[in-house]
XYZ file of C-alpha atoms in Angstrom:
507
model
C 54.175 37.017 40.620
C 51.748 35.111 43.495
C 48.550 37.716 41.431
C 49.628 36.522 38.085
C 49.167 32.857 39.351
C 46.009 33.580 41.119
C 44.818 35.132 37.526
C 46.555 31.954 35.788
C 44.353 29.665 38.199
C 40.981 31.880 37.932
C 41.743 31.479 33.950
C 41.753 27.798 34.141
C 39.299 27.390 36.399
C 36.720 29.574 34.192
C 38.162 27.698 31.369
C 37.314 24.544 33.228
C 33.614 25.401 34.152
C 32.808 26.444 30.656
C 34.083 23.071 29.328
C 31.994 21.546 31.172
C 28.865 23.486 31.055
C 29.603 23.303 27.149
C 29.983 19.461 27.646
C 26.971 19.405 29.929
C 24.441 20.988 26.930
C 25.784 19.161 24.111
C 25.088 16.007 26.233
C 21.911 17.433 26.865
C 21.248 18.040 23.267
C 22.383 14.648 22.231
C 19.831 12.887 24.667
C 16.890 15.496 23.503
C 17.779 14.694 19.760
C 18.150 11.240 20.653
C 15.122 10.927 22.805
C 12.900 14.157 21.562
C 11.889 12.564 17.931
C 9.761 9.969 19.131
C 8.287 9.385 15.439
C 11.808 7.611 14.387
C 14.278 5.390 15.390
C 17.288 7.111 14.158
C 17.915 10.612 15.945
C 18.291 12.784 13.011
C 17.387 14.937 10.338
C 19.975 15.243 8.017
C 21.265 11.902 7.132
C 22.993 9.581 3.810
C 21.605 6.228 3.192
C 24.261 3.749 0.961
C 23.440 0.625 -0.738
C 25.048 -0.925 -3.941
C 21.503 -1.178 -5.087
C 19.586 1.531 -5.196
C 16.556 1.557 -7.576
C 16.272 4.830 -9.363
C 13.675 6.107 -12.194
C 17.004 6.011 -14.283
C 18.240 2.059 -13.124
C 19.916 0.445 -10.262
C 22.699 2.163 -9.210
C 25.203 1.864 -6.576
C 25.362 5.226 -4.071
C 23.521 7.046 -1.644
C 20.957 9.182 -0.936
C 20.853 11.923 1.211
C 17.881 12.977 3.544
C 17.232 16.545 5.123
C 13.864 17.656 6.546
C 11.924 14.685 5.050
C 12.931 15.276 1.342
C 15.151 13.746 -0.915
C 17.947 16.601 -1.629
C 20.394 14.488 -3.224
C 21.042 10.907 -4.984
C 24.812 10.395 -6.094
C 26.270 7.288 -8.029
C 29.223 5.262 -5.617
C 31.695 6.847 -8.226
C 30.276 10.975 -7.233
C 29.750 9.895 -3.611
C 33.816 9.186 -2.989
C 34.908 12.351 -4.742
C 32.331 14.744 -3.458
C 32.753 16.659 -0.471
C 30.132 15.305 1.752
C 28.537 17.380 4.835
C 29.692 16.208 7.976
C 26.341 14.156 8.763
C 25.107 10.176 9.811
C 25.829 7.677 6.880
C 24.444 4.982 7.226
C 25.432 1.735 4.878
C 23.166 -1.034 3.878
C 25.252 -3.329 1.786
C 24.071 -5.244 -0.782
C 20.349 -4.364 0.551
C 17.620 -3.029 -1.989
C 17.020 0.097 -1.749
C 13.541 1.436 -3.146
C 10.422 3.698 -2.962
C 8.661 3.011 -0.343
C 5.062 0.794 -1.612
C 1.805 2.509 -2.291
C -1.021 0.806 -1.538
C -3.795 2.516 -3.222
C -6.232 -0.428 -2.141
C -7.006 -0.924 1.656
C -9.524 -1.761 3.971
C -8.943 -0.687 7.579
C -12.220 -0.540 8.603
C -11.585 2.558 11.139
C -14.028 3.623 12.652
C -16.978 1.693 13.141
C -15.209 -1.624 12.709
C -11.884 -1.452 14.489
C -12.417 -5.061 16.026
C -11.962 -6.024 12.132
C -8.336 -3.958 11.953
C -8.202 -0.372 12.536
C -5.827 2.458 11.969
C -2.992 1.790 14.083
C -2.352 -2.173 13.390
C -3.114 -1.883 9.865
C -0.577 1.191 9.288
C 1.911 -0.918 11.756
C 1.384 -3.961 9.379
C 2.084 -1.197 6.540
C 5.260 -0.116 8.028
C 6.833 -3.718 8.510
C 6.054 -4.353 5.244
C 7.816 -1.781 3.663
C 4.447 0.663 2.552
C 5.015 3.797 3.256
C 1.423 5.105 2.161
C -1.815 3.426 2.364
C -5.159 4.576 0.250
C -7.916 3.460 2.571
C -11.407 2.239 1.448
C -14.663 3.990 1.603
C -16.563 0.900 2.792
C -16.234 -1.587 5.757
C -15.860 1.000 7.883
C -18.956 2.240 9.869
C -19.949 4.628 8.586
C -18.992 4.860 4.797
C -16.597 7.225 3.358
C -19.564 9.139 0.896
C -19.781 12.839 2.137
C -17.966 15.700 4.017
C -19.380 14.311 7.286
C -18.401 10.542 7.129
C -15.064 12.082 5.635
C -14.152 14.215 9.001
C -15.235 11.000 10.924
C -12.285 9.276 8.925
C -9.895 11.967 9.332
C -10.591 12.184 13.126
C -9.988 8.335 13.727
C -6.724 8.631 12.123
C -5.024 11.445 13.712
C -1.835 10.331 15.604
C -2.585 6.835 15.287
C -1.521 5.961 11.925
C 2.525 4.963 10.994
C 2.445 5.421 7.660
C 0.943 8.164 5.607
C -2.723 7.623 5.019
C -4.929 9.144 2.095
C -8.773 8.167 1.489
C -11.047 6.822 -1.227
C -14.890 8.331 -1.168
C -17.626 6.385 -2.298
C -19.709 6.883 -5.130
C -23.531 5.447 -4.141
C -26.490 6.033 -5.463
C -27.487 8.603 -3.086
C -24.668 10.886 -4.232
C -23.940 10.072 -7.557
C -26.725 12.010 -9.334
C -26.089 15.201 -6.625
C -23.061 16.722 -8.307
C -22.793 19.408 -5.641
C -22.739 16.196 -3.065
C -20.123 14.810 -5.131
C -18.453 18.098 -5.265
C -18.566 18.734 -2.147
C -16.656 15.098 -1.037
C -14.032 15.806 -3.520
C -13.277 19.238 -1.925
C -13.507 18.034 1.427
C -10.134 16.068 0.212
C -10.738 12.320 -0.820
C -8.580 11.343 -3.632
C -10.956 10.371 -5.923
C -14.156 7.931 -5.971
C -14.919 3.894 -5.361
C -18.057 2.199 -6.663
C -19.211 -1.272 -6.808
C -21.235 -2.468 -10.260
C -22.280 -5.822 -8.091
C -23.478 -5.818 -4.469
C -20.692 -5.035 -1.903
C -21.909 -6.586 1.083
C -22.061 -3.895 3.260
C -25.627 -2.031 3.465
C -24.351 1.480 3.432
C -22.353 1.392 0.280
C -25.052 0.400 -2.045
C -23.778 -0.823 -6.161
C -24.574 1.685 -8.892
C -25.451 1.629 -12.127
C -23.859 2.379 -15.223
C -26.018 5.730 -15.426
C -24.416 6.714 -11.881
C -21.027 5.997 -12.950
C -21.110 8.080 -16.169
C -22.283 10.872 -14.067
C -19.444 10.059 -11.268
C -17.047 10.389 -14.426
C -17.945 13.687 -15.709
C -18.236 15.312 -12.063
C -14.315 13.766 -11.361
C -13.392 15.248 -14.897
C -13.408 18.758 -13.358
C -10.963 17.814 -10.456
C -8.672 15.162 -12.480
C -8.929 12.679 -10.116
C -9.665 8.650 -10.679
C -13.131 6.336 -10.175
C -12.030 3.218 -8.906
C -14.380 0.167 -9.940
C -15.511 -3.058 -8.689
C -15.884 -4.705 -11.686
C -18.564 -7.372 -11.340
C -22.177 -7.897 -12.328
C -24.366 -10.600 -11.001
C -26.008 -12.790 -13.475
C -28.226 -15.759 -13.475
C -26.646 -18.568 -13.052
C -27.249 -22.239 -13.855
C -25.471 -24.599 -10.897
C -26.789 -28.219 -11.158
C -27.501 -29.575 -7.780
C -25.510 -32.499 -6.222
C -22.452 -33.384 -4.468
C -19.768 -31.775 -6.599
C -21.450 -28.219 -4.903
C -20.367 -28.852 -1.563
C -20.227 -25.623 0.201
C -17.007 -26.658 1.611
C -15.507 -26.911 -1.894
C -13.706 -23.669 -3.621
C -14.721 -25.066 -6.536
C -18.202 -24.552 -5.715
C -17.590 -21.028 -4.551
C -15.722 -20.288 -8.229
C -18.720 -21.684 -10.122
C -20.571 -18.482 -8.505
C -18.649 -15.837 -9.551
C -17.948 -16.447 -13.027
C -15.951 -14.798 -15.107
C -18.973 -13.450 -16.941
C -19.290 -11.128 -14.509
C -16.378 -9.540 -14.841
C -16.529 -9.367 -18.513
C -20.355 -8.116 -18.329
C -19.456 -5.887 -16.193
C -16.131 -4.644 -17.930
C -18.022 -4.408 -21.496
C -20.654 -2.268 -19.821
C -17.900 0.128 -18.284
C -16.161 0.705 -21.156
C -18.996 1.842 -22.875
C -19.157 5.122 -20.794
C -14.858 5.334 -20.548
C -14.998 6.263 -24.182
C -16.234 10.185 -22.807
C -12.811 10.099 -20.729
C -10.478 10.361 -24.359
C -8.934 13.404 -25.267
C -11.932 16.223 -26.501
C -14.507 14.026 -24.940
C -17.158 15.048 -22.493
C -15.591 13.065 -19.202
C -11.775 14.328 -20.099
C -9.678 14.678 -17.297
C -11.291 11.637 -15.570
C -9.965 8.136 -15.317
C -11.260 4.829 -14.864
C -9.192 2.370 -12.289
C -10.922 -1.168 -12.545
C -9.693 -2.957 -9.537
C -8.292 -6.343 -8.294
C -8.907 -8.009 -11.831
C -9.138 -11.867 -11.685
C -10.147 -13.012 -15.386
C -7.173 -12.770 -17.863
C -9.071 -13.302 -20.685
C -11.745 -11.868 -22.202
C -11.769 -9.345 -19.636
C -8.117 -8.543 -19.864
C -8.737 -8.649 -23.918
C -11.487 -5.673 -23.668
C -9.153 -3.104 -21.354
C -6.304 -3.512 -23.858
C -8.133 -2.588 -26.610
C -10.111 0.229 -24.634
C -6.605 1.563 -23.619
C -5.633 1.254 -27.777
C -8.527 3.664 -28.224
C -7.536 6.230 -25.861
C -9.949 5.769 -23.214
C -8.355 6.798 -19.990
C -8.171 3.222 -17.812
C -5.930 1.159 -16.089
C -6.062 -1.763 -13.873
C -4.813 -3.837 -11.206
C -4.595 -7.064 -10.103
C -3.543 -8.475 -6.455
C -0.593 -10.618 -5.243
C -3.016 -13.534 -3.998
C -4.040 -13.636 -8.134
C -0.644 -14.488 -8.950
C 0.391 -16.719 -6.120
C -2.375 -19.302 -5.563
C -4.674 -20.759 -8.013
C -8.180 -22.617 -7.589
C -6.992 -26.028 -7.661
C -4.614 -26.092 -4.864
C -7.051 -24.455 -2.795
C -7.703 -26.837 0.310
C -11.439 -28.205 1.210
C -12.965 -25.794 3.845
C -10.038 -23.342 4.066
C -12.231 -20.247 3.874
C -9.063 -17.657 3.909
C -8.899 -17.878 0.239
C -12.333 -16.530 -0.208
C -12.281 -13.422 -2.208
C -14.500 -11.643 -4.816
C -13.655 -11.898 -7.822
C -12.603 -15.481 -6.870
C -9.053 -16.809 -7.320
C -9.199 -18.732 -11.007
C -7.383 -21.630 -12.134
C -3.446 -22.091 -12.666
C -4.034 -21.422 -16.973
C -5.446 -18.132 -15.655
C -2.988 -17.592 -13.030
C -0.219 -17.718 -15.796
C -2.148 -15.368 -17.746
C -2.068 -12.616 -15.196
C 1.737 -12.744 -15.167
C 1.982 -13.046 -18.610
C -0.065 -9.565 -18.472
C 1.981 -8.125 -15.866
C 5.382 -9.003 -17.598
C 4.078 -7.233 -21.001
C 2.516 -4.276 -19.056
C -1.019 -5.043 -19.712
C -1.707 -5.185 -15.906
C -0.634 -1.627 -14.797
C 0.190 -1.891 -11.121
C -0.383 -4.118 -7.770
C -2.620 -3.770 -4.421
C -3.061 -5.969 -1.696
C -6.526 -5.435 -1.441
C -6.363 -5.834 1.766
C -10.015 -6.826 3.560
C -9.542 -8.527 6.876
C -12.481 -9.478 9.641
C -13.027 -10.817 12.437
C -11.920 -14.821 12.735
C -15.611 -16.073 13.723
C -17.011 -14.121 10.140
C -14.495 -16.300 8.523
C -16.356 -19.607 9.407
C -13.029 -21.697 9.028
C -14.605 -24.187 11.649
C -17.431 -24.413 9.458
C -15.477 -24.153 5.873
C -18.351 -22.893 4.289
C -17.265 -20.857 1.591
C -20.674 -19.526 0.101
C -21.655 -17.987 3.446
C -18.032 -17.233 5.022
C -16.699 -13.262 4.261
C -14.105 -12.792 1.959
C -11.085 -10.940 1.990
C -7.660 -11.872 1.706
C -5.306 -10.607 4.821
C -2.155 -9.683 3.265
C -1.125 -6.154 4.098
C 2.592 -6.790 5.437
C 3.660 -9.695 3.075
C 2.776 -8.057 -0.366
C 6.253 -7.184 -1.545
C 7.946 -10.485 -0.732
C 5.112 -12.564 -1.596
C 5.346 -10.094 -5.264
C 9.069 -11.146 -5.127
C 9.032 -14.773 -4.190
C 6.175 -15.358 -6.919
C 7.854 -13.495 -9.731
C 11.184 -14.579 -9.770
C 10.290 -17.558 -11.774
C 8.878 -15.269 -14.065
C 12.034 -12.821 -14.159
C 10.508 -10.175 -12.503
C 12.766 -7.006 -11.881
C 13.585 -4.615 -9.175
C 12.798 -1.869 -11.368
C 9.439 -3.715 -12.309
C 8.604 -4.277 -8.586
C 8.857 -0.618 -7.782
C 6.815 0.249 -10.606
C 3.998 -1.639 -9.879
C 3.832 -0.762 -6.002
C 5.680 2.768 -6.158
C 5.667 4.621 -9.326
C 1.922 3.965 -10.998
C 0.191 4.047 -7.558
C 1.665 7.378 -6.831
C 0.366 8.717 -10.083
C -3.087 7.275 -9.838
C -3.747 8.700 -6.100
C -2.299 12.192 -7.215
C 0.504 11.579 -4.503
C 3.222 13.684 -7.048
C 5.190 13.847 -3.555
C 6.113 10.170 -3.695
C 6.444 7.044 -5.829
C 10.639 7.460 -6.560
C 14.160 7.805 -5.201
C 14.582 11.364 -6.886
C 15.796 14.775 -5.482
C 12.436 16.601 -4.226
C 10.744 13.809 -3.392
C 9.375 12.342 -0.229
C 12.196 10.942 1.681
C 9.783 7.257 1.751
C 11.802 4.362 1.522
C 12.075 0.605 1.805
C 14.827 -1.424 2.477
C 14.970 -4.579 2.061
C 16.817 -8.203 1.422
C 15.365 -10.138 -1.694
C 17.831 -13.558 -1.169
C 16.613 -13.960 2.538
C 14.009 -16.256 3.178
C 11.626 -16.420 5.895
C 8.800 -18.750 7.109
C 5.470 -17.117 7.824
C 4.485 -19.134 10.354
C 3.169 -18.525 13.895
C 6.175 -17.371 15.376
C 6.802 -15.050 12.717
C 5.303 -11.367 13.648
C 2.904 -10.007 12.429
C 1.038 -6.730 12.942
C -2.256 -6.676 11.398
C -5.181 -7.953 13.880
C -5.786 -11.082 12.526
C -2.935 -13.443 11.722
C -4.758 -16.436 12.337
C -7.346 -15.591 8.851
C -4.296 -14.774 6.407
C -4.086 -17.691 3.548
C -0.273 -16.731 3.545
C 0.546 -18.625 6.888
C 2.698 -21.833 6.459
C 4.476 -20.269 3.261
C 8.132 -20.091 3.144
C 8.647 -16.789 1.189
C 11.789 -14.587 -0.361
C 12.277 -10.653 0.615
C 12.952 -9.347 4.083
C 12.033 -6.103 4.660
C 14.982 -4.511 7.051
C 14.087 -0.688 7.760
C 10.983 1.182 6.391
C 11.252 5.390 6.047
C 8.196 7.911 6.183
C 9.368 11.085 5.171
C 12.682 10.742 6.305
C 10.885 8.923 9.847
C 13.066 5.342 10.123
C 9.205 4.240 11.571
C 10.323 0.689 11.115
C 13.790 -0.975 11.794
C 14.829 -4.349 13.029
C 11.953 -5.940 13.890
C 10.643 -2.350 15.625
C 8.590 0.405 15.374
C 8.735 4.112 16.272
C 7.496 5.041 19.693
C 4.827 7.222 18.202
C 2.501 7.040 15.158
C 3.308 10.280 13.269
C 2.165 9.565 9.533
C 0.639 12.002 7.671
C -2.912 12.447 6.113
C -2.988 12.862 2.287
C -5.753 14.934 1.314
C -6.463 16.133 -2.230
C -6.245 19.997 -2.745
């Protein structure tokens, strides 16, 4: 009897120890998966997101999506999601929030390396993140060097790695010292840029030279091999004929906007199209495509793409949020944040643009994003001829898209097809662009009704708050949590520990 307690005790006592070594390494586990993923804020890889609006390539619906391993494995309607039998994993339930692709901003300058003091990688991406863009298509130029070979490539790719929070792809340039090389060219392309960047008008920086229209045909039928896109700065200087006296006070937009006329977009546009005509089907430049960016002038401009598009050239364009929220009239004296090339046109023109973007003529957004440092601004000075231009936008775009479009009836759906869907397929990024099953698991939440004031207390993670014209404006669309790859890298007003976004190199 007293051995067949002593057993009985020894039993319980094992029993006792392995409980608690078995409650000792799932603790441990917990705190490692809690702890160990450092690139998001929620501490798993397997998880359901639930919103009752969820924007889909097939509608809004009302559902959830489930997450494993970065990739979208499933997307079920409210009705499936209750009857299903679910895996035992986190759900997590955003209410009435939006639920959307992630943006793609296929036009960025973050001027890393060479001219970090302007932005740089890791509080450009972290402006990215807040703002609900999940990947970012950075510029050839403004960084130091250019992007226009293998080398100046590796020096991009180098400056990135672990210090971007968002996944990052890269523009090459086409100058004139590569343009005529086709093995140069060749040789950028396989080195992994997504396709190619000129400037038809001066671009301010000395190592990014303009071409010609000679250079860009042979750009086009070098990028018709690899299927990838030219982007264009669409702008040719011409004479012009300003009248001295003191209605061209430097301090003046208007003054600025008299030197950038739309004339040179349309000169420049005309002379473009005359080459995109080898990009149709059976032509000698098929399988390239012409991407003219940032347009300003909705007019004749606007006129010549549509019907270039009605031929079967391959072309689209963009325009930029700052296009369709300000206008040149409203424009105060001296306030040199608005300076941008092309300029920002008149209210007639402004109306225009979202006329165009309503019917479909305008095929997708950017932000265009070109910050600097405060002192190149000259806003003590408000002299816009000689003050640099950029607009500083990166983490407002989507609610400054919303807050400016409602009035025109813009849609969820429209919204993510202008900063998800289209920019995905321009870059090549098949990966990403929608809430389907295999894609990318990148994803923006956000609230369209709240409304926020971008003032100074406000934050804001790009380097240079003071320079963006969007300060002081009360605006609709708060972004809540931001998803790379299944990564919550932005949540709450917080970021991930570390920076883990992913390069996007062409293949």
């Amino acid at each position: 009897m007293e051995r067949t307690l002593l057993q009985w005790r020894l039993l319980s006592l094992l029993a006792l120890i392995v409980a608690l070594f078995s409650l000792f390494f799932a603790s441990r586990s917990f705190q490692q998966e809690t702890q160990g993923n450092t690139c998001s804020l929620l501490p798993h890889d397997h998880f359901w997101i639930s919103s009752k609006r969820i924007v889909t390539p097939d509608g809004l619906i009302s559902g959830s999506v489930e997450v494993k391993g970065g990739i979208i494995v499933s997307v079920v309607k409210e009705a499936d999601w209750y009857k299903s039998q679910r895996s035992r994993v986190k759900v997590i339930d955003y209410g009435e929030a939006v639920l959307m692709p992630g943006l793609i901003d296929v036009h960025a300058h973050l001027d890393d390396p060479g001219r970090s003091e302007w932005e740089g990688f890791p509080s450009g991406t972290k402006a990215a993140a807040a703002g609900g863009i999940t990947t970012l298509v950075d510029m050839p130029l403004n960084s130091c060097p250019s992007t226009v070979s293998p080398e100046t490539l590796k020096l991009k790719i180098e400056a990135a790695k672990n210090r971007i929070h968002v996944d990052v792809g890269f523009w090459g340039g086409l100058v004139p010292d590569n343009a005529l090389n086709s093995s140069a060219l060749e040789s950028l392309l396989d080195a992994g840029v997504l396709g190619l960047k000129s400037f038809m008008c001066p671009s301010g920086i000395n190592d990014f030279p303009m071409t010609n229209i000679t250079h860009i045909e042979e750009g086009l039928s070098v990028l018709a091999k690899y299927k990838r896109p030219l982007l264009v700065h669409a702008e040719v200087e011409k004479d012009l004929e300003i009248e001295d006296g003191s209605d061209n006070d430097p301090r003046s937009y208007l003054t600025y906007l008299k030197t950038r006329p739309t004339s040179w977009e349309e000169g420049a546009i005309r002379n473009l199209l005359s080459v995109t005509k080898n990009t149709r089907i059976g032509g000698s430049a098929e399988g390239a495509h012409v991407h003219i960016v940032h347009l300003s002038d909705a007019s004749s401009s606007l006129d010549m793409i549509k019907e270039a598009k009605g031929k079967g050239d391959s072309v689209t364009v963009e325009t930029c949020p700052h296009y369709l929220a300000f206008s040149s009239e409203e424009i105060p004296k001296g306030d040199t944040r608005f300076k941008c090339s092309p300029p920002i046109r008149d209210s007639a023109n402004r109306e225009k643009l979202w006329e165009a973007m309503m019917e479909g003529d305008i095929d997708m957004l950017s932000s265009d994003h070109s910050p600097t440092k405060p002192e190149l601004k000259l806003m003590s000075d408000g002299n816009f001829l000689k003050a640099w231009g950029g607009i500083s936008s990166l983490q407002f775009v989507l609610p400054v898209t919303w807050s400016y479009g409602k009035k025109y009836g813009v849609t969820l759906e429209q919204v993510a097809s202008w900063w998800s869907d289209r920019p995905s397929k321009l870059a090549g990024l098949h990966s990403k662009g929608a809430i389907t099953v295999g894609k990318h698991a990148d994803i923006v939440i956000w609230e369209p009704e709240v409304e926020f004031d971008l003032d100074e207390d406000h934050p804001i993670h790009f380097k240079h708050p003071s320079i963006s014209a969007y300060l002081g404006r009360r605006l609709s669309g708060k972004v809540v949590s931001t998803f790379v790859r299944g990564n919550l890298v932005f949540g709450e007003g917080k970021h991930a520990s570390d920076a883990c976004g992913s390069l996007q190199l062409a293949t």
